[in-house]
CSV table of C-alpha atoms in Angstrom, one decimal:
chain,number,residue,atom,x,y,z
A,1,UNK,CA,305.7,-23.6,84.9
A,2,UNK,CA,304.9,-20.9,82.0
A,3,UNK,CA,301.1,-21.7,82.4
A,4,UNK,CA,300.9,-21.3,85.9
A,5,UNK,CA,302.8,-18.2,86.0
A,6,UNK,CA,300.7,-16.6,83.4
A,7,UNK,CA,297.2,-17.7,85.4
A,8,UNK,CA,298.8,-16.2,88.6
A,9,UNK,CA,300.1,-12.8,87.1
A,10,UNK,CA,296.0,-13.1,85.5
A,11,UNK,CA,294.9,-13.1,88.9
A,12,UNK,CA,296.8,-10.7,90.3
A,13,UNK,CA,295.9,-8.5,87.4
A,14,UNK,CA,292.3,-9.1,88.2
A,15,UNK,CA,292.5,-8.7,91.9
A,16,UNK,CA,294.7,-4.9,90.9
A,17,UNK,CA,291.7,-4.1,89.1
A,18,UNK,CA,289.3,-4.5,91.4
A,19,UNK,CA,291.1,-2.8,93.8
A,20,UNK,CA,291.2,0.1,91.4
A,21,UNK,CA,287.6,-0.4,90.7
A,22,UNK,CA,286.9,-0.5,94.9
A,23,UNK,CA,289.0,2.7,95.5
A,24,UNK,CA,287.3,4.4,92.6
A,25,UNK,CA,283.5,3.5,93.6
A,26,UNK,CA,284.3,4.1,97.0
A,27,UNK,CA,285.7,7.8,96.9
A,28,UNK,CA,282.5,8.2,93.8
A,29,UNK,CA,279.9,7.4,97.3
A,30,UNK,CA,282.0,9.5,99.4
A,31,UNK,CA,282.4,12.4,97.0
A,32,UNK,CA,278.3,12.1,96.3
A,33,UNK,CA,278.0,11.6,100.1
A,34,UNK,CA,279.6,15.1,100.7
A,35,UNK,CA,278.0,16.9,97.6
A,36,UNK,CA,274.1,16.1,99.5
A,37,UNK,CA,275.6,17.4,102.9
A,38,UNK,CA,276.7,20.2,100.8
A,39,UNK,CA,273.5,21.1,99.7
A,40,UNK,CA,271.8,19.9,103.2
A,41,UNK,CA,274.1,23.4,104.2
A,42,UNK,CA,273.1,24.9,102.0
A,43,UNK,CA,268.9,24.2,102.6
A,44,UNK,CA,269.7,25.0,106.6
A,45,UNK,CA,271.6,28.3,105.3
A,46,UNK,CA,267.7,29.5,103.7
A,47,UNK,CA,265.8,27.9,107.0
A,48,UNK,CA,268.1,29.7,109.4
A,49,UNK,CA,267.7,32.6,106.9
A,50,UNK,CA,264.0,32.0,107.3
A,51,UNK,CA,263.6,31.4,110.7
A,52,UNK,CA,265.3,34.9,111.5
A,53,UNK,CA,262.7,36.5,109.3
A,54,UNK,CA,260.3,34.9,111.2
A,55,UNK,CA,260.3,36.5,114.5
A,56,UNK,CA,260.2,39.9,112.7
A,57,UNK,CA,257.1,38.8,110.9
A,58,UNK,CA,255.4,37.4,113.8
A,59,UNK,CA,255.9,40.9,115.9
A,60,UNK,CA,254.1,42.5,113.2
A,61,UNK,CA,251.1,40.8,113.1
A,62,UNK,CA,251.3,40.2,116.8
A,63,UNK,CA,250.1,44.0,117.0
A,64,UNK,CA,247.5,43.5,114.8
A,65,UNK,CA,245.9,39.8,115.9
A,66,UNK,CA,247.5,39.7,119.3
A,67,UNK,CA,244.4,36.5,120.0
A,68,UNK,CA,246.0,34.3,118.1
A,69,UNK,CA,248.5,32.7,120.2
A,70,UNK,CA,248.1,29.4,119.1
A,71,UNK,CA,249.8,29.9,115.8
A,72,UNK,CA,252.4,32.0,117.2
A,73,UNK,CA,253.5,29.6,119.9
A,74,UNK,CA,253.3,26.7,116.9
A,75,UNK,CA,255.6,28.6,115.1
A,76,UNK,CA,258.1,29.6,118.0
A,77,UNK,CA,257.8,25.5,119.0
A,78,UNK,CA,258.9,25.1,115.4
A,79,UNK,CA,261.6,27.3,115.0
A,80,UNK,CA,263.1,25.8,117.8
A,81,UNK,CA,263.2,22.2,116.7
A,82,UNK,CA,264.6,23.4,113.5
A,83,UNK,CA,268.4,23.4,115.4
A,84,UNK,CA,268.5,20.2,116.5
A,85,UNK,CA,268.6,16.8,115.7
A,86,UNK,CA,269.6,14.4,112.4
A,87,UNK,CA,268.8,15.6,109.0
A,88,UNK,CA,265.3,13.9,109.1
A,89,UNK,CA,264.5,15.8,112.2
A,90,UNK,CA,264.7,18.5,110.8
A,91,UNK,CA,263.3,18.2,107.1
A,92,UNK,CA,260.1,16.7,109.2
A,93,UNK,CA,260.5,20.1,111.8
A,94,UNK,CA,261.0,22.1,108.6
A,95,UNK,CA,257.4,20.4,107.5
A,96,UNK,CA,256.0,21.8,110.9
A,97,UNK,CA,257.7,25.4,110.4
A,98,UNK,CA,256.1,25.3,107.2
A,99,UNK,CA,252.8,24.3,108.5
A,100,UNK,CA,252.6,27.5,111.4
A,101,UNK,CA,253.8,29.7,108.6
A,102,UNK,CA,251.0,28.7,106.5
A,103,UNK,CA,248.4,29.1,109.5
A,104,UNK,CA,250.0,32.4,110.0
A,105,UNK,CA,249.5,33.9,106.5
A,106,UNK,CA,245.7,32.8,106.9
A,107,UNK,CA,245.7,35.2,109.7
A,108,UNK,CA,247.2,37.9,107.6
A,109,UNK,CA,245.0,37.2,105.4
A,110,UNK,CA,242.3,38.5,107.6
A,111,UNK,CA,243.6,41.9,108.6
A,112,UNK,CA,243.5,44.5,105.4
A,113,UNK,CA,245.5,47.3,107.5
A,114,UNK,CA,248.0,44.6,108.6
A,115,UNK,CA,248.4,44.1,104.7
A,116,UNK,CA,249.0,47.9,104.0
A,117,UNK,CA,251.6,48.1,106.8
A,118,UNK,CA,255.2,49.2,105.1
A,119,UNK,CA,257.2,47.1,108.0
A,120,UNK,CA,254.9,44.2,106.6
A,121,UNK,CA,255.4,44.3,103.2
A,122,UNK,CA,259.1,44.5,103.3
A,123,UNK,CA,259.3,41.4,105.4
A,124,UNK,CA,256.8,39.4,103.8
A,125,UNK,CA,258.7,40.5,100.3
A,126,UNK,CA,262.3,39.4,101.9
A,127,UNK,CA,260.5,36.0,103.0
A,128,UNK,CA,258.8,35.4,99.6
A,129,UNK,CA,262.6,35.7,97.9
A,130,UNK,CA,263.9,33.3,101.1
A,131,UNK,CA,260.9,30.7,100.1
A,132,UNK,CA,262.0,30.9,96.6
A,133,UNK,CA,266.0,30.4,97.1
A,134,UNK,CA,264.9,27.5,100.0
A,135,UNK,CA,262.8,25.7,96.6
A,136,UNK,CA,265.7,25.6,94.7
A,137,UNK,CA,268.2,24.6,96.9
A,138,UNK,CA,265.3,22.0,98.1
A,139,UNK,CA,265.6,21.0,94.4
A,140,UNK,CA,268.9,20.8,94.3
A,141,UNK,CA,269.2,18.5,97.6
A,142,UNK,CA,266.8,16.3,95.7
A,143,UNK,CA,268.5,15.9,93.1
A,144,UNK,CA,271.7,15.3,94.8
A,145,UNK,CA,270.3,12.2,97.1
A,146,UNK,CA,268.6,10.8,93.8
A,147,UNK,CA,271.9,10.8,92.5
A,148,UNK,CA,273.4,9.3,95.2
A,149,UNK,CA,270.4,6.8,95.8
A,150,UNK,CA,270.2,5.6,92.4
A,151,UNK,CA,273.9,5.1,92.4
A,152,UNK,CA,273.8,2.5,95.7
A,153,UNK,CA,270.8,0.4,94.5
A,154,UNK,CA,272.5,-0.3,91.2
A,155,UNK,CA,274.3,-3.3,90.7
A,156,UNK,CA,277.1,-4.0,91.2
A,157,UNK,CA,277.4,-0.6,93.2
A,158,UNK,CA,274.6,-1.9,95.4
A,159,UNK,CA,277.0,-5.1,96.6
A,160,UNK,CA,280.2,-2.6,97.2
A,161,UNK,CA,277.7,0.3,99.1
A,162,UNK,CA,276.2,-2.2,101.3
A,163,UNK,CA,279.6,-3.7,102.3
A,164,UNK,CA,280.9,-0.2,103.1
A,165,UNK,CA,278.5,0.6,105.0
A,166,UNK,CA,276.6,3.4,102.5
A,167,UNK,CA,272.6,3.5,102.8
A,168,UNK,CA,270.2,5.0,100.5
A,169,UNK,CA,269.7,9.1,102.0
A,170,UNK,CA,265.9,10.4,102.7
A,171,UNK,CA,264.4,13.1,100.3
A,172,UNK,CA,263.4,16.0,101.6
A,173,UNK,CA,259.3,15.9,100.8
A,174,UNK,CA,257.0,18.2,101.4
A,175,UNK,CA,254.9,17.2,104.4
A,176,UNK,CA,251.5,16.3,104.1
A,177,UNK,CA,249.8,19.2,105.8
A,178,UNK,CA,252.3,21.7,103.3
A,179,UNK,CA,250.9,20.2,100.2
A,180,UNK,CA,247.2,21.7,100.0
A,181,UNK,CA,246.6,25.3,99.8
A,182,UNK,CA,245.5,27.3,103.4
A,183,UNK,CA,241.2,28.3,103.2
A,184,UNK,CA,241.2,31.7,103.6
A,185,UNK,CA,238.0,33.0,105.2
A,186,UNK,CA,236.8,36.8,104.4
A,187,UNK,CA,233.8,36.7,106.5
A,188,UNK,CA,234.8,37.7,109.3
């Protein structure tokens, strides 16, 4: 009687502690789940901040290159998708944003007096600090889903995630048309 008491109170402990061990890896994916939506708020809080700079920017040089519509419908098109959707919606509408932004500063580029214009500078200097804060908190969302990612695919963390239902999050990567430098053209 004393030997199967002690296996069953063995057991039981075992069975406690991997209850504490589920409760505790479970709330560690949730808390690391929340920390990369906070910083997800936190990259929309520099896009939004962005894409309000945007329009200002765009009426600039609109007075100065008013034929180049193309970009400045791209960019609108852009700006628009940036709202709505899942996360990876909008990281891959952020990679289009980015794209027309680029396109535009080519135009800029081509326009000296556009360059000299006080109204100009001051945006494109409030946009260069926005680009810099959106990089780091990029960074920091990174870093957060490689956390979080690394966390689910190692074992035995990888067994629990699954069965609860917690998948491996998508990095926020710079799309492919963002990662070579615009040609800028000074003979026209």
């Amino acid at each position: 009687m004393k030997k199967s008491s002690l296996i069953l109170l063995s057991i039981l402990g075992l069975v406690v502690l991997l209850g504490i061990w589920g409760v505790s890896a479970y709330n560690s994916l949730v808390r690391d789940q929340e920390a990369i939506d906070g910083q997800w708020a936190q990259v929309e809080n520099q896009l939004q901040r962005r894409s309000d700079l945007i329009p200002n920017l765009v009426s600039t040089v609109k007075g100065y290159a008013q034929h180049e519509e193309e970009v400045f419908t791209a960019i609108a098109e852009a700006r628009a998708k940036l709202n709505s959707g899942t996360v990876d919606d909008r990281v891959k509408a952020a990679g289009e944003f980015e794209s027309a932004l680029a396109r535009l500063l080519v135009i800029v580029e081509q326009y000296p007096q556009l360059k000299a214009d006080t109204q100009f500078q001051k945006l494109m200097d409030e946009l260069t600090g926005t680009e810099n804060r959106l990089s780091i908190e990029r960074m920091r969302f990174n870093e957060a889903v490689k956390l979080f990612n690394t966390k689910v695919k190692q074992f035995p963390m990888v067994i629990f995630a699954r069965l609860a239902g917690f998948e491996p999050r998508a990095y926020f990567e710079v799309p492919e048309g963002a990662k070579q430098a615009p040609q800028v053209n000074f003979s026209k």
